[in-house]
Amino acid sequence: MPDATPSQSALLQQLSALTDLPGVAEVAERAREAGTRLRFHEALRRRIPEAAAESRVRGARASAALDGADLPVELVRELMSGTRPWPDELDPGIATLKGAVAATAETERVVALVRTAPLQALARLHVAAGAPLMGDVVGGVSADTLGRPRVGEETCDEFVDLGPAPAPAVVSSRLAALSELVLAGASAANRVPAAVISSIVHAEIVSVRPFVHGNGLVARAMERALVQALGLDPTGVSVPEAGHVANGGPAYLGALTAYGTGTAQGVGLWLTQAGEALVRGVAEGGRISDAVRAGRLV
C-alpha cells in the first residue's frame, strides 16, 4: 500500500476524530472481529466463489428493497442465475432490481480499482446501476447521464428527506474530497477502521447525490466494494445491504438524514447504525456459509 500524502494524513486525523464519537469505535471493532471470524468459516476454505455469489444475490435483493423494490430472494436468485429470463418490459420495481443486480455484480470487478481510482469505480458502478433505467422506465434516464456526475441544471429527486441535492457546481469538489478519503483509507498509514471508511463513503454519496438517478444503489455497491477492498471482509461473502434492511428502512433513511446535518451527533448516529448494519451483514454472510456447507441455500 502507498504511504499517505500530507493531505491524506490530515484527513486520516479527522477520520480518527470521528472514530472517537460515542459508540463508533466499539461497533467498528465488533464488525472487524465478525469479519475475522467469517474469514475462517469452514465452508470458505474451498467454496468462497459459491458463497460470494449468494452474497451478491442477497445484497442485490436488499439494495433494491431499500429503493422500494422488495422482491422475493428466490426470484432474484433465478434472475441472476439465468434460470428465469428478465421480462422484455421492465416495470419500475423490476428495473430497480435489475440495476441493483448489475451494480452488485460490478462490485466484484472494481474491488481492486476502488483502492487506487475510486472515482473510476464509482462511474462504473453507476453505469451498471443506471443502464436498466434508460428509456421509458422511471421517467426515462438518458444514456448520456450514465457514469458521469450531474452538470448544468441537472437535478436529483432522490432522498428528498435529506433536503435538496447539492448543485452540480458543488458536486465535483465533494467527489474530489471523497476520492481523497478512499485513497487515504487505502494507504499504509491508515489506522481508521474499514467500517468507518466504508460507512462515510456510503453516506457521502447519498448526501452529494452526484448522479441524476441511482445514487442509493451506487452508494450501497460502493460500500460493499470497500468492505472487501479494505479488508473488513476480503471474502466478499458478507451482505452489508442486508444489514441496512435489518436495521429498518426508516432507521436507515433517518440516520442518513442525521448525517446530512453535519453535526457530530448526526454523523455519530449514522456511523453507529451503519456499523451495526455491517455486523448484521457479516452475520448474514455466516448464514450463507452455513447454508453452502450444508448444501441448502434458502
Short mmCIF file of C-alpha atoms in Angstrom, two decimals:
data_model
loop_
_atom_site.label_atom_id
_atom_site.label_comp_id
_atom_site.label_asym_id
_atom_site.label_seq_id
_atom_site.Cartn_x
_atom_site.Cartn_y
_atom_site.Cartn_z
CA MET A 1 0.00 0.00 0.00
CA PRO A 2 1.29 3.52 -0.75
CA ASP A 3 2.18 5.91 2.03
CA ALA A 4 -0.27 8.70 2.79
CA THR A 5 0.36 12.16 1.37
CA PRO A 6 0.37 15.12 3.79
CA SER A 7 -3.21 15.98 2.86
CA GLN A 8 -4.27 12.36 3.34
CA SER A 9 -2.54 12.26 6.72
CA ALA A 10 -4.54 15.30 7.79
CA LEU A 11 -7.71 13.65 6.53
CA LEU A 12 -6.93 10.48 8.49
CA GLN A 13 -6.60 12.58 11.64
CA GLN A 14 -10.08 13.98 11.01
CA LEU A 15 -11.45 10.49 10.45
CA SER A 16 -9.80 9.31 13.66
CA ALA A 17 -11.72 12.02 15.49
CA LEU A 18 -14.96 10.59 14.08
CA THR A 19 -13.97 7.19 15.40
CA ASP A 20 -13.82 8.76 18.86
CA LEU A 21 -17.53 9.68 18.71
CA PRO A 22 -19.64 7.73 21.24
CA GLY A 23 -20.13 4.09 20.25
CA VAL A 24 -18.32 4.31 16.90
CA ALA A 25 -15.05 2.58 17.81
CA GLU A 26 -16.90 -0.17 19.69
CA VAL A 27 -19.20 -1.11 16.82
CA ALA A 28 -16.36 -0.84 14.30
CA GLU A 29 -14.33 -3.29 16.40
CA ARG A 30 -17.29 -5.67 16.56
CA ALA A 31 -17.54 -5.53 12.77
CA ARG A 32 -13.81 -6.24 12.45
CA GLU A 33 -13.97 -9.20 14.81
CA ALA A 34 -17.02 -10.59 13.00
CA GLY A 35 -15.25 -10.24 9.66
CA THR A 36 -12.25 -12.14 11.01
CA ARG A 37 -14.47 -14.98 12.22
CA LEU A 38 -16.24 -15.16 8.86
CA ARG A 39 -12.93 -15.34 7.01
CA PHE A 40 -12.10 -18.59 8.79
CA HIS A 41 -15.50 -20.22 8.34
CA GLU A 42 -15.03 -23.87 7.38
CA ALA A 43 -17.15 -23.53 4.21
CA LEU A 44 -14.90 -20.75 2.89
CA ARG A 45 -11.80 -22.92 2.73
CA ARG A 46 -12.84 -24.17 -0.69
CA ARG A 47 -16.17 -22.58 -1.58
CA ILE A 48 -15.72 -18.82 -1.43
CA PRO A 49 -16.97 -18.27 -5.03
CA GLU A 50 -20.22 -20.09 -4.30
CA ALA A 51 -20.81 -18.22 -1.05
CA ALA A 52 -19.85 -14.86 -2.59
CA ALA A 53 -22.28 -15.42 -5.47
CA GLU A 54 -25.11 -15.99 -2.99
CA SER A 55 -24.00 -12.88 -1.09
CA ARG A 56 -24.44 -10.85 -4.26
CA VAL A 57 -27.93 -12.31 -4.71
CA ARG A 58 -28.95 -11.26 -1.21
CA GLY A 59 -27.12 -7.95 -1.47
CA ALA A 60 -28.87 -7.01 -4.71
CA ARG A 61 -32.23 -8.01 -3.30
CA ALA A 62 -31.66 -5.91 -0.17
CA SER A 63 -30.36 -2.88 -2.06
CA ALA A 64 -33.41 -2.93 -4.34
CA ALA A 65 -35.68 -3.24 -1.30
CA LEU A 66 -34.15 -0.09 0.19
CA ASP A 67 -35.12 1.66 -3.06
CA GLY A 68 -38.69 0.40 -2.75
CA ALA A 69 -38.50 -2.80 -4.81
CA ASP A 70 -38.97 -5.53 -2.22
CA LEU A 71 -38.97 -8.82 -4.15
CA PRO A 72 -38.52 -12.47 -3.09
CA VAL A 73 -34.94 -13.69 -2.84
CA GLU A 74 -35.88 -16.80 -4.83
CA LEU A 75 -36.89 -14.59 -7.78
CA VAL A 76 -33.66 -12.61 -7.54
CA ARG A 77 -31.61 -15.83 -7.44
CA GLU A 78 -33.37 -17.18 -10.52
CA LEU A 79 -32.92 -13.96 -12.47
CA MET A 80 -29.23 -13.69 -11.54
CA SER A 81 -28.51 -17.33 -12.36
CA GLY A 82 -30.33 -17.16 -15.69
CA THR A 83 -32.84 -19.88 -14.82
CA ARG A 84 -35.56 -17.25 -15.23
CA PRO A 85 -35.29 -14.66 -18.03
CA TRP A 86 -35.73 -10.97 -17.34
CA PRO A 87 -39.07 -9.67 -18.68
CA ASP A 88 -38.95 -7.86 -22.01
CA GLU A 89 -40.90 -5.00 -20.42
CA LEU A 90 -39.46 -3.81 -17.10
CA ASP A 91 -41.85 -2.24 -14.62
CA PRO A 92 -40.24 0.24 -12.20
CA GLY A 93 -39.67 -2.37 -9.48
CA ILE A 94 -38.02 -4.90 -11.78
CA ALA A 95 -35.95 -2.13 -13.38
CA THR A 96 -34.70 -1.11 -9.94
CA LEU A 97 -33.88 -4.72 -9.14
CA LYS A 98 -32.02 -5.12 -12.43
CA GLY A 99 -29.97 -2.03 -11.62
CA ALA A 100 -29.22 -3.40 -8.14
CA VAL A 101 -28.20 -6.75 -9.62
CA ALA A 102 -25.89 -5.13 -12.16
CA ALA A 103 -24.28 -2.76 -9.64
CA THR A 104 -23.78 -5.54 -7.09
CA ALA A 105 -22.22 -7.79 -9.73
CA GLU A 106 -19.92 -4.96 -10.80
CA THR A 107 -18.52 -4.68 -7.27
CA GLU A 108 -16.67 -7.94 -7.90
CA ARG A 109 -14.83 -6.29 -10.78
CA VAL A 110 -13.99 -2.96 -9.11
CA VAL A 111 -12.61 -4.27 -5.80
CA ALA A 112 -9.02 -3.65 -6.90
CA LEU A 113 -9.84 -0.41 -8.73
CA VAL A 114 -11.68 1.19 -5.82
CA ARG A 115 -8.47 1.46 -3.79
CA THR A 116 -6.48 3.30 -6.48
CA ALA A 117 -9.08 5.06 -8.66
CA PRO A 118 -12.25 5.38 -6.59
CA LEU A 119 -13.99 7.80 -8.95
CA GLN A 120 -13.49 5.40 -11.85
CA ALA A 121 -15.00 2.66 -9.73
CA LEU A 122 -17.89 4.96 -8.85
CA ALA A 123 -18.52 5.70 -12.54
CA ARG A 124 -18.51 2.01 -13.43
CA LEU A 125 -20.95 1.22 -10.67
CA HIS A 126 -23.27 3.95 -11.91
CA VAL A 127 -23.15 2.71 -15.49
CA ALA A 128 -24.15 -0.72 -14.21
CA ALA A 129 -26.90 0.59 -11.91
CA GLY A 130 -28.34 3.09 -14.37
CA ALA A 131 -28.40 1.14 -17.63
CA PRO A 132 -31.66 -0.73 -16.88
CA LEU A 133 -33.38 2.60 -16.15
CA MET A 134 -32.82 4.12 -19.57
CA GLY A 135 -35.72 4.83 -21.87
CA ASP A 136 -39.29 4.95 -20.66
CA VAL A 137 -38.78 3.30 -17.29
CA VAL A 138 -38.92 5.52 -14.18
CA GLY A 139 -39.41 8.65 -16.19
CA GLY A 140 -36.61 7.83 -18.61
CA VAL A 141 -32.90 8.04 -17.78
CA SER A 142 -30.82 9.42 -20.60
CA ALA A 143 -27.85 7.31 -21.69
CA ASP A 144 -25.57 10.34 -21.66
CA THR A 145 -26.01 10.68 -17.88
CA LEU A 146 -24.56 7.25 -17.16
CA GLY A 147 -21.22 7.21 -15.37
CA ARG A 148 -20.85 10.95 -15.02
CA PRO A 149 -21.83 13.46 -12.33
CA ARG A 150 -24.65 15.93 -12.79
CA VAL A 151 -23.86 19.02 -14.85
CA GLY A 152 -25.55 22.29 -15.80
CA GLU A 153 -29.09 22.40 -14.47
CA GLU A 154 -29.44 18.68 -13.86
CA THR A 155 -31.11 17.84 -10.57
CA CYS A 156 -31.76 14.73 -8.49
CA ASP A 157 -35.09 13.91 -6.91
CA GLU A 158 -33.85 11.05 -4.72
CA PHE A 159 -33.57 11.10 -0.91
CA VAL A 160 -35.80 14.16 -0.66
CA ASP A 161 -35.89 13.82 3.15
CA LEU A 162 -32.26 14.95 3.16
CA GLY A 163 -33.23 18.24 1.52
CA PRO A 164 -32.25 19.48 -1.94
CA ALA A 165 -29.29 17.79 -3.61
CA PRO A 166 -26.17 19.98 -3.86
CA ALA A 167 -25.88 21.94 -7.09
CA PRO A 168 -23.73 20.37 -9.84
CA ALA A 169 -21.10 23.04 -9.25
CA VAL A 170 -20.57 21.65 -5.75
CA VAL A 171 -20.56 18.01 -6.77
CA SER A 172 -17.09 17.94 -8.35
CA SER A 173 -15.36 19.28 -5.24
CA ARG A 174 -17.28 16.90 -2.98
CA LEU A 175 -16.32 13.96 -5.21
CA ALA A 176 -12.68 15.02 -5.17
CA ALA A 177 -12.80 15.01 -1.37
CA LEU A 178 -14.48 11.60 -1.46
CA SER A 179 -11.68 10.26 -3.64
CA GLU A 180 -9.07 11.59 -1.21
CA LEU A 181 -10.91 9.91 1.64
CA VAL A 182 -10.82 6.50 -0.05
CA LEU A 183 -7.18 6.87 -1.08
CA ALA A 184 -6.28 7.82 2.48
CA GLY A 185 -8.17 4.81 3.77
CA ALA A 186 -6.21 2.55 1.40
CA SER A 187 -2.83 3.98 2.39
CA ALA A 188 -0.27 2.21 4.56
CA ALA A 189 -0.64 4.93 7.20
CA ASN A 190 -4.33 4.31 7.77
CA ARG A 191 -5.44 3.10 11.19
CA VAL A 192 -9.07 4.18 10.82
CA PRO A 193 -11.39 1.13 10.85
CA ALA A 194 -12.64 -0.05 7.46
CA ALA A 195 -16.18 0.08 8.86
CA VAL A 196 -15.83 3.84 9.36
CA ILE A 197 -14.32 4.49 5.92
CA SER A 198 -16.93 2.45 4.05
CA SER A 199 -19.81 3.95 6.03
CA ILE A 200 -18.65 7.53 5.46
CA VAL A 201 -18.31 6.89 1.72
CA HIS A 202 -21.82 5.41 1.63
CA ALA A 203 -23.32 8.44 3.37
CA GLU A 204 -21.33 10.96 1.33
CA ILE A 205 -22.59 9.54 -1.97
CA VAL A 206 -26.16 9.72 -0.71
CA SER A 207 -25.65 13.27 0.62
CA VAL A 208 -23.98 14.56 -2.57
CA ARG A 209 -26.25 12.60 -4.92
CA PRO A 210 -23.76 13.06 -7.76
CA PHE A 211 -25.93 11.32 -10.35
CA VAL A 212 -29.34 12.13 -11.78
CA HIS A 213 -30.62 8.72 -10.73
CA GLY A 214 -29.41 5.58 -8.96
CA ASN A 215 -27.44 7.14 -6.12
CA GLY A 216 -28.70 4.75 -3.45
CA LEU A 217 -27.81 1.68 -5.49
CA VAL A 218 -24.36 3.11 -6.20
CA ALA A 219 -23.73 4.13 -2.58
CA ARG A 220 -24.51 0.65 -1.31
CA ALA A 221 -22.47 -1.01 -4.05
CA MET A 222 -19.51 1.24 -3.25
CA GLU A 223 -19.81 0.32 0.43
CA ARG A 224 -19.81 -3.39 -0.49
CA ALA A 225 -16.69 -2.96 -2.64
CA LEU A 226 -14.88 -1.07 0.13
CA VAL A 227 -15.80 -3.62 2.81
CA GLN A 228 -13.96 -6.17 0.69
CA ALA A 229 -11.15 -3.95 -0.63
CA LEU A 230 -10.19 -2.55 2.78
CA GLY A 231 -10.07 -6.00 4.36
CA LEU A 232 -13.10 -5.95 6.64
CA ASP A 233 -14.36 -8.97 4.68
CA PRO A 234 -11.88 -9.91 1.94
CA THR A 235 -14.00 -12.94 1.02
CA GLY A 236 -16.87 -10.81 -0.33
CA VAL A 237 -19.38 -13.06 1.46
CA SER A 238 -20.84 -10.55 3.93
CA VAL A 239 -24.03 -8.71 2.94
CA PRO A 240 -23.88 -5.13 4.23
CA GLU A 241 -27.02 -4.22 2.27
CA ALA A 242 -28.99 -6.83 4.21
CA GLY A 243 -27.69 -5.30 7.42
CA HIS A 244 -29.24 -1.97 6.50
CA VAL A 245 -32.54 -3.69 5.71
CA ALA A 246 -32.40 -5.50 9.06
CA ASN A 247 -31.94 -2.17 10.84
CA GLY A 248 -35.14 -0.97 9.14
CA GLY A 249 -35.75 1.28 6.16
CA PRO A 250 -36.99 4.26 8.21
CA ALA A 251 -33.98 3.99 10.53
CA TYR A 252 -31.66 3.81 7.50
CA LEU A 253 -33.14 6.95 5.98
CA GLY A 254 -33.29 8.71 9.34
CA ALA A 255 -29.63 8.06 10.07
CA LEU A 256 -28.61 9.28 6.62
CA THR A 257 -30.66 12.41 7.20
CA ALA A 258 -28.91 12.90 10.53
CA TYR A 259 -25.52 12.50 8.82
CA GLY A 260 -26.52 15.19 6.33
CA THR A 261 -26.85 17.75 9.14
CA GLY A 262 -23.06 17.63 9.53
CA THR A 263 -23.28 17.69 13.33
CA ALA A 264 -21.16 15.40 15.48
CA GLN A 265 -24.33 13.86 16.87
CA GLY A 266 -25.77 13.24 13.40
CA VAL A 267 -22.56 11.78 11.98
CA GLY A 268 -22.13 9.62 15.07
CA LEU A 269 -25.69 8.32 14.75
CA TRP A 270 -25.06 7.26 11.15
CA LEU A 271 -21.69 5.66 11.93
CA THR A 272 -23.05 3.60 14.82
CA GLN A 273 -26.10 2.48 12.86
CA ALA A 274 -24.07 1.72 9.73
CA GLY A 275 -21.60 -0.18 11.90
CA GLU A 276 -24.44 -2.25 13.29
CA ALA A 277 -25.55 -2.92 9.71
CA LEU A 278 -22.07 -4.21 8.90
CA VAL A 279 -22.14 -6.51 11.92
CA ARG A 280 -25.52 -7.81 10.79
CA GLY A 281 -24.24 -8.10 7.22
CA VAL A 282 -21.31 -10.23 8.32
CA ALA A 283 -23.74 -12.42 10.29
CA GLU A 284 -25.73 -12.87 7.09
CA GLY A 285 -22.51 -13.94 5.42
CA GLY A 286 -22.11 -16.53 8.16
CA ARG A 287 -25.58 -17.88 7.48
CA ILE A 288 -24.76 -18.09 3.78
CA SER A 289 -21.60 -20.01 4.61
CA ASP A 290 -23.56 -22.39 6.84
CA ALA A 291 -26.04 -22.97 4.02
CA VAL A 292 -23.28 -23.56 1.47
CA ARG A 293 -21.64 -26.09 3.78
CA ALA A 294 -24.99 -27.85 4.25
CA GLY A 295 -25.85 -27.63 0.54
CA ARG A 296 -29.16 -25.86 1.21
CA LEU A 297 -29.48 -22.26 0.04
CA VAL A 298 -32.83 -20.82 1.10
#
